Protein backbone atom coordinates (compact mmCIF):
# COMPACT_ATOMS: atom_id res chain seq x y z
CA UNK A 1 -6.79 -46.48 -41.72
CA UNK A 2 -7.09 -46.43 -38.33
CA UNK A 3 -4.77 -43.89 -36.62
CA UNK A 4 -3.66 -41.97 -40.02
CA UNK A 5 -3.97 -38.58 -40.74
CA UNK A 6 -4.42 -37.03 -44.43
CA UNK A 7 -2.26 -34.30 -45.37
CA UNK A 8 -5.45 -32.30 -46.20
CA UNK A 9 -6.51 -32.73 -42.63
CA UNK A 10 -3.67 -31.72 -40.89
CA UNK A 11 -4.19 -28.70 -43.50
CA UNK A 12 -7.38 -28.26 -41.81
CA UNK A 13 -6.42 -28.37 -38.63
CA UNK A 14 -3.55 -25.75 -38.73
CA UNK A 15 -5.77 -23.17 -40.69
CA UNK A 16 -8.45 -23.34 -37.56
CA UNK A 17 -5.67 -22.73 -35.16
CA UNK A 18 -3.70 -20.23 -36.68
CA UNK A 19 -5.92 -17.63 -35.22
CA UNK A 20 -5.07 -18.89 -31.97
CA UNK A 21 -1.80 -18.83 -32.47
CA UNK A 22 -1.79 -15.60 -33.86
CA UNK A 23 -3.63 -14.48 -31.05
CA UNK A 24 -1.07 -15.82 -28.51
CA UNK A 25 1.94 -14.55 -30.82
CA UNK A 26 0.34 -10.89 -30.73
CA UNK A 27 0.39 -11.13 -27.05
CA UNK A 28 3.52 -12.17 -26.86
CA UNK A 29 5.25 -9.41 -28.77
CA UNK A 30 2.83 -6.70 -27.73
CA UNK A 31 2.25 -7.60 -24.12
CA UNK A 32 0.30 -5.44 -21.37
CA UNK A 33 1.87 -2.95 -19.67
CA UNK A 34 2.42 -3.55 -15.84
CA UNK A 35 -0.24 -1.86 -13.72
CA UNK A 36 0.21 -0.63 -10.32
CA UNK A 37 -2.27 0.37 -7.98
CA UNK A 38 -2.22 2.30 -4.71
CA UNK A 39 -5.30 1.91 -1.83
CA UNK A 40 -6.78 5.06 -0.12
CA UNK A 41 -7.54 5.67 3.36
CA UNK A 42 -8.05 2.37 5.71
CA UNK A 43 -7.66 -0.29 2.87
CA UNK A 44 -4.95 -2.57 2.06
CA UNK A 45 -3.60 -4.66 -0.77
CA UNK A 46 -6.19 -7.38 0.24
CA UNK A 47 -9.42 -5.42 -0.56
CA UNK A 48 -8.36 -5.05 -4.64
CA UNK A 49 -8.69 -9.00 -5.40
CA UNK A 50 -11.29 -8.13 -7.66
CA UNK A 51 -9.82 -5.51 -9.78
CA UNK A 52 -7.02 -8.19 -10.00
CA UNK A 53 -9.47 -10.79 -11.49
CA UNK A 54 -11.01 -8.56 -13.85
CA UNK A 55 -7.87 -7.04 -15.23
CA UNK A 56 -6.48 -10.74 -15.91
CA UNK A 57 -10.21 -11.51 -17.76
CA UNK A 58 -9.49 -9.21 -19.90
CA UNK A 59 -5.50 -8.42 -20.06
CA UNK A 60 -4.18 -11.76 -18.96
CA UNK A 61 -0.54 -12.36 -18.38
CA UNK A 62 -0.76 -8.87 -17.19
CA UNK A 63 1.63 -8.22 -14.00
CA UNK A 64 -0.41 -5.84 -11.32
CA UNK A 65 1.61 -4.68 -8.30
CA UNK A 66 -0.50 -3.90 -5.25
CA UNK A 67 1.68 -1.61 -3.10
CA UNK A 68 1.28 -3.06 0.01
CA UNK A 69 1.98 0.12 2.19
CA UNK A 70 0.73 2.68 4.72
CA UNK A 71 -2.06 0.02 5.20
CA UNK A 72 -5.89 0.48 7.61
CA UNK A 73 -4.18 3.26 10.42
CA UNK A 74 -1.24 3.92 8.75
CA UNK A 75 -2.67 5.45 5.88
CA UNK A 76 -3.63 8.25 8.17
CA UNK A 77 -0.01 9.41 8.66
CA UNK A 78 1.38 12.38 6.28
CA UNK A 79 0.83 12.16 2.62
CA UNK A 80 4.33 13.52 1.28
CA UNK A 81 5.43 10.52 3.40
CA UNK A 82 3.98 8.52 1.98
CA UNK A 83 4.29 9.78 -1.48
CA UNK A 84 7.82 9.26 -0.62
CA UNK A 85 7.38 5.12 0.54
CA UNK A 86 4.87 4.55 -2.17
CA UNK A 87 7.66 5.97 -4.67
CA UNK A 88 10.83 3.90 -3.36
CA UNK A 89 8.77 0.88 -4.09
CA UNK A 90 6.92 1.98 -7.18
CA UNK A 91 10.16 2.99 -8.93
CA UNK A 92 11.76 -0.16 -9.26
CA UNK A 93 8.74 -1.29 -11.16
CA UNK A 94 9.09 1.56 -13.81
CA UNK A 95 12.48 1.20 -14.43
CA UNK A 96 11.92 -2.72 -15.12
CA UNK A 97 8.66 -1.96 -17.97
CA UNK A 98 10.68 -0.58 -20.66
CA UNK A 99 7.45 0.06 -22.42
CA UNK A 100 5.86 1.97 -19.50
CA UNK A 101 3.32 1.31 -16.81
CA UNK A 102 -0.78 2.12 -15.40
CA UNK A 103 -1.52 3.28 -12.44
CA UNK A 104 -4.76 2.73 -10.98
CA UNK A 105 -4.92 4.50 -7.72
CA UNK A 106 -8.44 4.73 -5.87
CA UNK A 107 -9.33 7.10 -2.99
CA UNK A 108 -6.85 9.17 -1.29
CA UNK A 109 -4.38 6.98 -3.55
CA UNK A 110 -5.28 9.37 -6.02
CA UNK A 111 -3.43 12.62 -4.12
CA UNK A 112 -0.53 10.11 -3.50
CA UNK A 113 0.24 9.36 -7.59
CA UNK A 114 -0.46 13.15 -8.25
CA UNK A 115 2.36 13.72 -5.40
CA UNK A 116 4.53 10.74 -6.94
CA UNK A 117 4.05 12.03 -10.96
CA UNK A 118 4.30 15.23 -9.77
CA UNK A 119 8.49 14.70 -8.38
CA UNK A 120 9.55 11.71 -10.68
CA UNK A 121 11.26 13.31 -13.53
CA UNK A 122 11.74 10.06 -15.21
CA UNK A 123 8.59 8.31 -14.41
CA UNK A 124 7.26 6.34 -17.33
CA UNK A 125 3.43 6.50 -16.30
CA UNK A 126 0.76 6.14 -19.58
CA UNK A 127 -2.63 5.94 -17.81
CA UNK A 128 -3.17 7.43 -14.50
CA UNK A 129 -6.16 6.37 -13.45
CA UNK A 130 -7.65 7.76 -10.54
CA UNK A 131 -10.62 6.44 -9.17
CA UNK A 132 -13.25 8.14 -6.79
CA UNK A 133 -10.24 10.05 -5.36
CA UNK A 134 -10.78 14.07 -3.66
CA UNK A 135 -8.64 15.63 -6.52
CA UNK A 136 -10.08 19.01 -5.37
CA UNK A 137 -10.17 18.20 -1.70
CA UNK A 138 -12.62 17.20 0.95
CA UNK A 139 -15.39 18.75 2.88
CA UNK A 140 -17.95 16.78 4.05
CA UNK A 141 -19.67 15.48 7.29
CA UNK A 142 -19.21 11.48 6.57
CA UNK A 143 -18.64 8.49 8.87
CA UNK A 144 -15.05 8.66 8.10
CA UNK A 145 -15.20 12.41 9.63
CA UNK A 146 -17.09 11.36 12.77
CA UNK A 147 -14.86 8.05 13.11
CA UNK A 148 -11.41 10.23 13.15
CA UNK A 149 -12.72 13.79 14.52
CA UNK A 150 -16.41 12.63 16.83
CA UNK A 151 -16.32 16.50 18.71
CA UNK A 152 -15.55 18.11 14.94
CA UNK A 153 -18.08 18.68 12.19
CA UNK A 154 -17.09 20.00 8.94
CA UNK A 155 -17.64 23.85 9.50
CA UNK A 156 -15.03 23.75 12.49
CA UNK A 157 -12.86 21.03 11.69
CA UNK A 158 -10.88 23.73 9.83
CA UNK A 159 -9.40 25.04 13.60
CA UNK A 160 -7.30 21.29 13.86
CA UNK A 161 -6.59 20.68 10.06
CA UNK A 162 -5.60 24.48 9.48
CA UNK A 163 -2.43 23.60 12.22
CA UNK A 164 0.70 21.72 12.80
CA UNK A 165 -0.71 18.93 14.38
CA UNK A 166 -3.63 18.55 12.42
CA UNK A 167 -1.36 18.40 9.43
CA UNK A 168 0.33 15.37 10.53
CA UNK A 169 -3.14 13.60 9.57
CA UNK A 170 -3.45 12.68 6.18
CA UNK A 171 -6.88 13.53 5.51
CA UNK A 172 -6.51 17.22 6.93
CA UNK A 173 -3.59 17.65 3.89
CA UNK A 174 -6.33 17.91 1.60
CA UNK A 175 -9.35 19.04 4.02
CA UNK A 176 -10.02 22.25 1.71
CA UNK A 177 -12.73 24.39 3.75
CA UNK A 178 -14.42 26.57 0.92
CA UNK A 179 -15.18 29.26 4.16
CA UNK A 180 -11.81 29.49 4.82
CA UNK A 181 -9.68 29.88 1.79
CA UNK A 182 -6.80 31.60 2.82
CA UNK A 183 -6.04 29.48 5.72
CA UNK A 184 -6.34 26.39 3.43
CA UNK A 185 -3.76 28.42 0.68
CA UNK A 186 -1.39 29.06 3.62
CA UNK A 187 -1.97 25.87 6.09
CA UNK A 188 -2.00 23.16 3.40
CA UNK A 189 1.14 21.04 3.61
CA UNK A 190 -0.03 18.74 1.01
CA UNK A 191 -3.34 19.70 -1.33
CA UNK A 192 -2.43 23.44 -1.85
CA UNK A 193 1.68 23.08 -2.46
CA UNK A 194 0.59 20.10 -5.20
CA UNK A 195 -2.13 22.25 -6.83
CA UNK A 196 0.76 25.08 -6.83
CA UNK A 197 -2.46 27.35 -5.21
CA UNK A 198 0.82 28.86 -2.72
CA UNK A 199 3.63 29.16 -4.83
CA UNK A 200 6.58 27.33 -4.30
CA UNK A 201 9.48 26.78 -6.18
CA UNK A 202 9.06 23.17 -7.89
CA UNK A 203 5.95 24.37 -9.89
CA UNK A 204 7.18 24.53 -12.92
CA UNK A 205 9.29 20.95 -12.75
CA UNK A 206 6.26 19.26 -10.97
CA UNK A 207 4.33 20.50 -13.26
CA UNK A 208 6.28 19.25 -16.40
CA UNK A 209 6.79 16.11 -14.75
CA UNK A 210 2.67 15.86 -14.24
CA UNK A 211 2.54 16.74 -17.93
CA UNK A 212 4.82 13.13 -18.94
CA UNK A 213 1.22 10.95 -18.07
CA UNK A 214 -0.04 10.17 -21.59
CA UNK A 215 -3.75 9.80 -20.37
CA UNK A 216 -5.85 10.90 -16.75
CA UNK A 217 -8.95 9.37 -16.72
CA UNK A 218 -11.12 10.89 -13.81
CA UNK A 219 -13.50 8.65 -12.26
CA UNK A 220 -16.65 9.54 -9.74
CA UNK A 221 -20.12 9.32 -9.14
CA UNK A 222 -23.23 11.34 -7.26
CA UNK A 223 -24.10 8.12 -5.23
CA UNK A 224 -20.47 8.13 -3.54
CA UNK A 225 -20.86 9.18 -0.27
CA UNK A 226 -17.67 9.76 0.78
CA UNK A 227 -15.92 12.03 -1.12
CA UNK A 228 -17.35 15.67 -0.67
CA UNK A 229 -18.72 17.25 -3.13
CA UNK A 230 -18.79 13.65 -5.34
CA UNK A 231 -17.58 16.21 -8.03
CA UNK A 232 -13.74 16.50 -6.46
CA UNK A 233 -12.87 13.30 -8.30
CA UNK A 234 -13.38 15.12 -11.46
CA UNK A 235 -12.01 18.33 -10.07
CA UNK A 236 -15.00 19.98 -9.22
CA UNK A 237 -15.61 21.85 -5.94
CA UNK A 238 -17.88 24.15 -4.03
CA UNK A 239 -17.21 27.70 -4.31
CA UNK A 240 -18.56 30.13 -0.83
CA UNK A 241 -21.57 29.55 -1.42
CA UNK A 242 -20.83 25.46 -1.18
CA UNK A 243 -22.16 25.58 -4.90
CA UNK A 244 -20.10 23.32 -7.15
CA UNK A 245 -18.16 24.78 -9.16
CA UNK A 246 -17.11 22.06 -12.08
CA UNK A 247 -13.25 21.59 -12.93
CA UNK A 248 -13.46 23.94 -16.06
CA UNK A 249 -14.28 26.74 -14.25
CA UNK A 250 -12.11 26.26 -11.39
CA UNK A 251 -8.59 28.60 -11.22
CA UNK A 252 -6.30 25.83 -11.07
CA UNK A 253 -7.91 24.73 -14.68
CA UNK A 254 -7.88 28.35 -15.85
CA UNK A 255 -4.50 29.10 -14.99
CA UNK A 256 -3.32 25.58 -15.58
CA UNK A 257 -1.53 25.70 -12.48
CA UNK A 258 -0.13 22.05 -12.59
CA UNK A 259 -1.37 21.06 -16.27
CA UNK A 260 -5.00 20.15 -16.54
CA UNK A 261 -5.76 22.58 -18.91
CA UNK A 262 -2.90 21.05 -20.87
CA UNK A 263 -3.92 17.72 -20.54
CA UNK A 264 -7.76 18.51 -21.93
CA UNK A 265 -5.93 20.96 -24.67
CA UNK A 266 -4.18 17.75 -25.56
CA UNK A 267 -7.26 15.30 -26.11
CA UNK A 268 -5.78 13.68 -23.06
CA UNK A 269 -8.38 13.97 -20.09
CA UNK A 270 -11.32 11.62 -19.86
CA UNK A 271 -14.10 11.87 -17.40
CA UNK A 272 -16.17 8.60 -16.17
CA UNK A 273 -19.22 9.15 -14.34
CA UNK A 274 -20.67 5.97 -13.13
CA UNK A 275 -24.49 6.62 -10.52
CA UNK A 276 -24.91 3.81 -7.68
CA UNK A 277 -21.88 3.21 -7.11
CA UNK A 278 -20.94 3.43 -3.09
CA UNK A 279 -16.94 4.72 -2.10
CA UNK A 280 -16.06 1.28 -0.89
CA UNK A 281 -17.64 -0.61 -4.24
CA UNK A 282 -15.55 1.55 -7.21
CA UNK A 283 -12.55 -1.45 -7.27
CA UNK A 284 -15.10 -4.43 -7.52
CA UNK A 285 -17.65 -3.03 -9.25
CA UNK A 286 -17.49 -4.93 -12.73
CA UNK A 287 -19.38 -2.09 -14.33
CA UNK A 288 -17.06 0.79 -13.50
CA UNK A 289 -14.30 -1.37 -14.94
CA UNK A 290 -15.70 -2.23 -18.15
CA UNK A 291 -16.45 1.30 -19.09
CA UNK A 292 -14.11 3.23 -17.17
CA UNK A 293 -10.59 1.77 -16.88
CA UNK A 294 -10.71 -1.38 -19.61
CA UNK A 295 -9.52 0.14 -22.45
CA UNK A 296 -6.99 2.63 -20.72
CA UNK A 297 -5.12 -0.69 -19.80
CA UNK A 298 -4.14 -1.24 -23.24
């Protein structure tokens, strides 16, 4: 009749969506965990819209926190101030994901969640993801260089960054001159006190808090063109010579200064290298996403 429905249909029925529901049940008792990402130098919140999309294709219901802080200028000013901002809003947010939370955290981002896993005891932090960030530092002559410093090129740029003042600017905290070592060691405010290259007396906690991240996923690429050598996001740098020198064979590996030597020991550092890929592309680049930072949103 018109408007009836066998029992063997509705049978029918429910066995074709029970997959969907399981589906939907599975996310509902596994869930995502929160992700929280952190913009570099010049960028705000606005410029990840992207990344959002594509980490709702693929983990929807997800909830991803933009820090909307230090934003365009005012990501020039000091990075252990903003390590400190970034951290009284990111905080909240852990203690609220009882399971844990990602960070994604691109650019000069990257130095700020090294500086903010590096002091939170308690953070609850699984994947730290950082993305075409100058782990090792920066030395290069790129538009960004010639935008902030026009009457300083790379080989003297080292007589403002190496001083008071020019520590005030974010981008000389990790300005590592490979000519002039011992003035980075002892001028760095930022770079060389993280790395634990001078000693100081939180190495040991900073580095066991480090050591709480279940998974660093480095991510770079030769096509860049910002961050100099390309290799720093995968802790690589030049040596005297400006050679590059790859993160294995670098001292703060060898000693395991702050833990990376740890982390690999572990099975828990992951290199991406991703070619033609430009500085300002790595968040909307659907490419980079899919095989670099996907499946360490899980």
């Amino acid at each position: 009749m018109p408007g009836s429905c066998s029992s063997s249909g509705v049978a029918a029925a429910a066995w074709m969506l029970w997959p969907l529901v399981g589906a939907c049940m599975a996310v509902a008792v596994l869930g995502y965990k929160p992700v929280i990402v952190v913009h570099g130098l010049f960028d705000s919140s606005s410029d990840f819209e992207n990344l959002l999309r594509f980490i709702n294709l693929s983990h929807p219901g997800t909830n991803v926190s933009v820090i909307d802080l230090f934003d365009r200028s005012a990501s020039l000013q000091p990075l252990w101030k903003q390590v400190e901002g970034f951290r009284q809003a990111i905080y909240p947010i852990m203690q609220n994901a009882g399971d844990g939370v990602h960070f994604i955290c691109y650019s000069q981002g990257g130095l700020v969640c090294r500086g903010i896993l590096s002091i939170l005891p308690d953070h609850n932090v699984h994947s730290f993801i950082s993305l075409s960030a100058p782990q090792a530092g920066q030395y290069g002559d790129t538009d960004y260089l010639k935008y902030l410093f026009p009457q300083f090129v790379k080989s003297n740029l080292y007589h403002l960054c190496y001083t008071s003042v020019g520590q005030r600017v974010s981008i000389c905290n990790y300005w590592n001159d490979p000519h002039h070592r011992d003035m980075y060691i002892n001028s760095s405010d930022y770079l060389a006190v993280l790395n634990s290259e001078r000693p100081n007396s939180n190495t040991t906690v900073w580095k066991n808090n480090f050591l709480r991240i279940k998974k660093l996923v480095l991510i770079g690429g030769p096509d860049d063109g910002v961050i100099t050598p390309w290799q720093s996001s995968l802790f690589g740098f030049y040596d005297d010579n400006e050679t590059v020198v790859d993160m294995k064979h670098q001292d703060v590996y060898l000693r395991d200064l702050f833990g990376l030597k740890t982390l690999d020991a572990r099975g828990d550092l992951v290199t991406c290298v991703v070619p033609d890929v430009l500085h300002t592309k790595w968040h909307s680049n659907y490419t980079v996403y899919t095989r670099c930072i996907d499946k360490w949103l899980a």
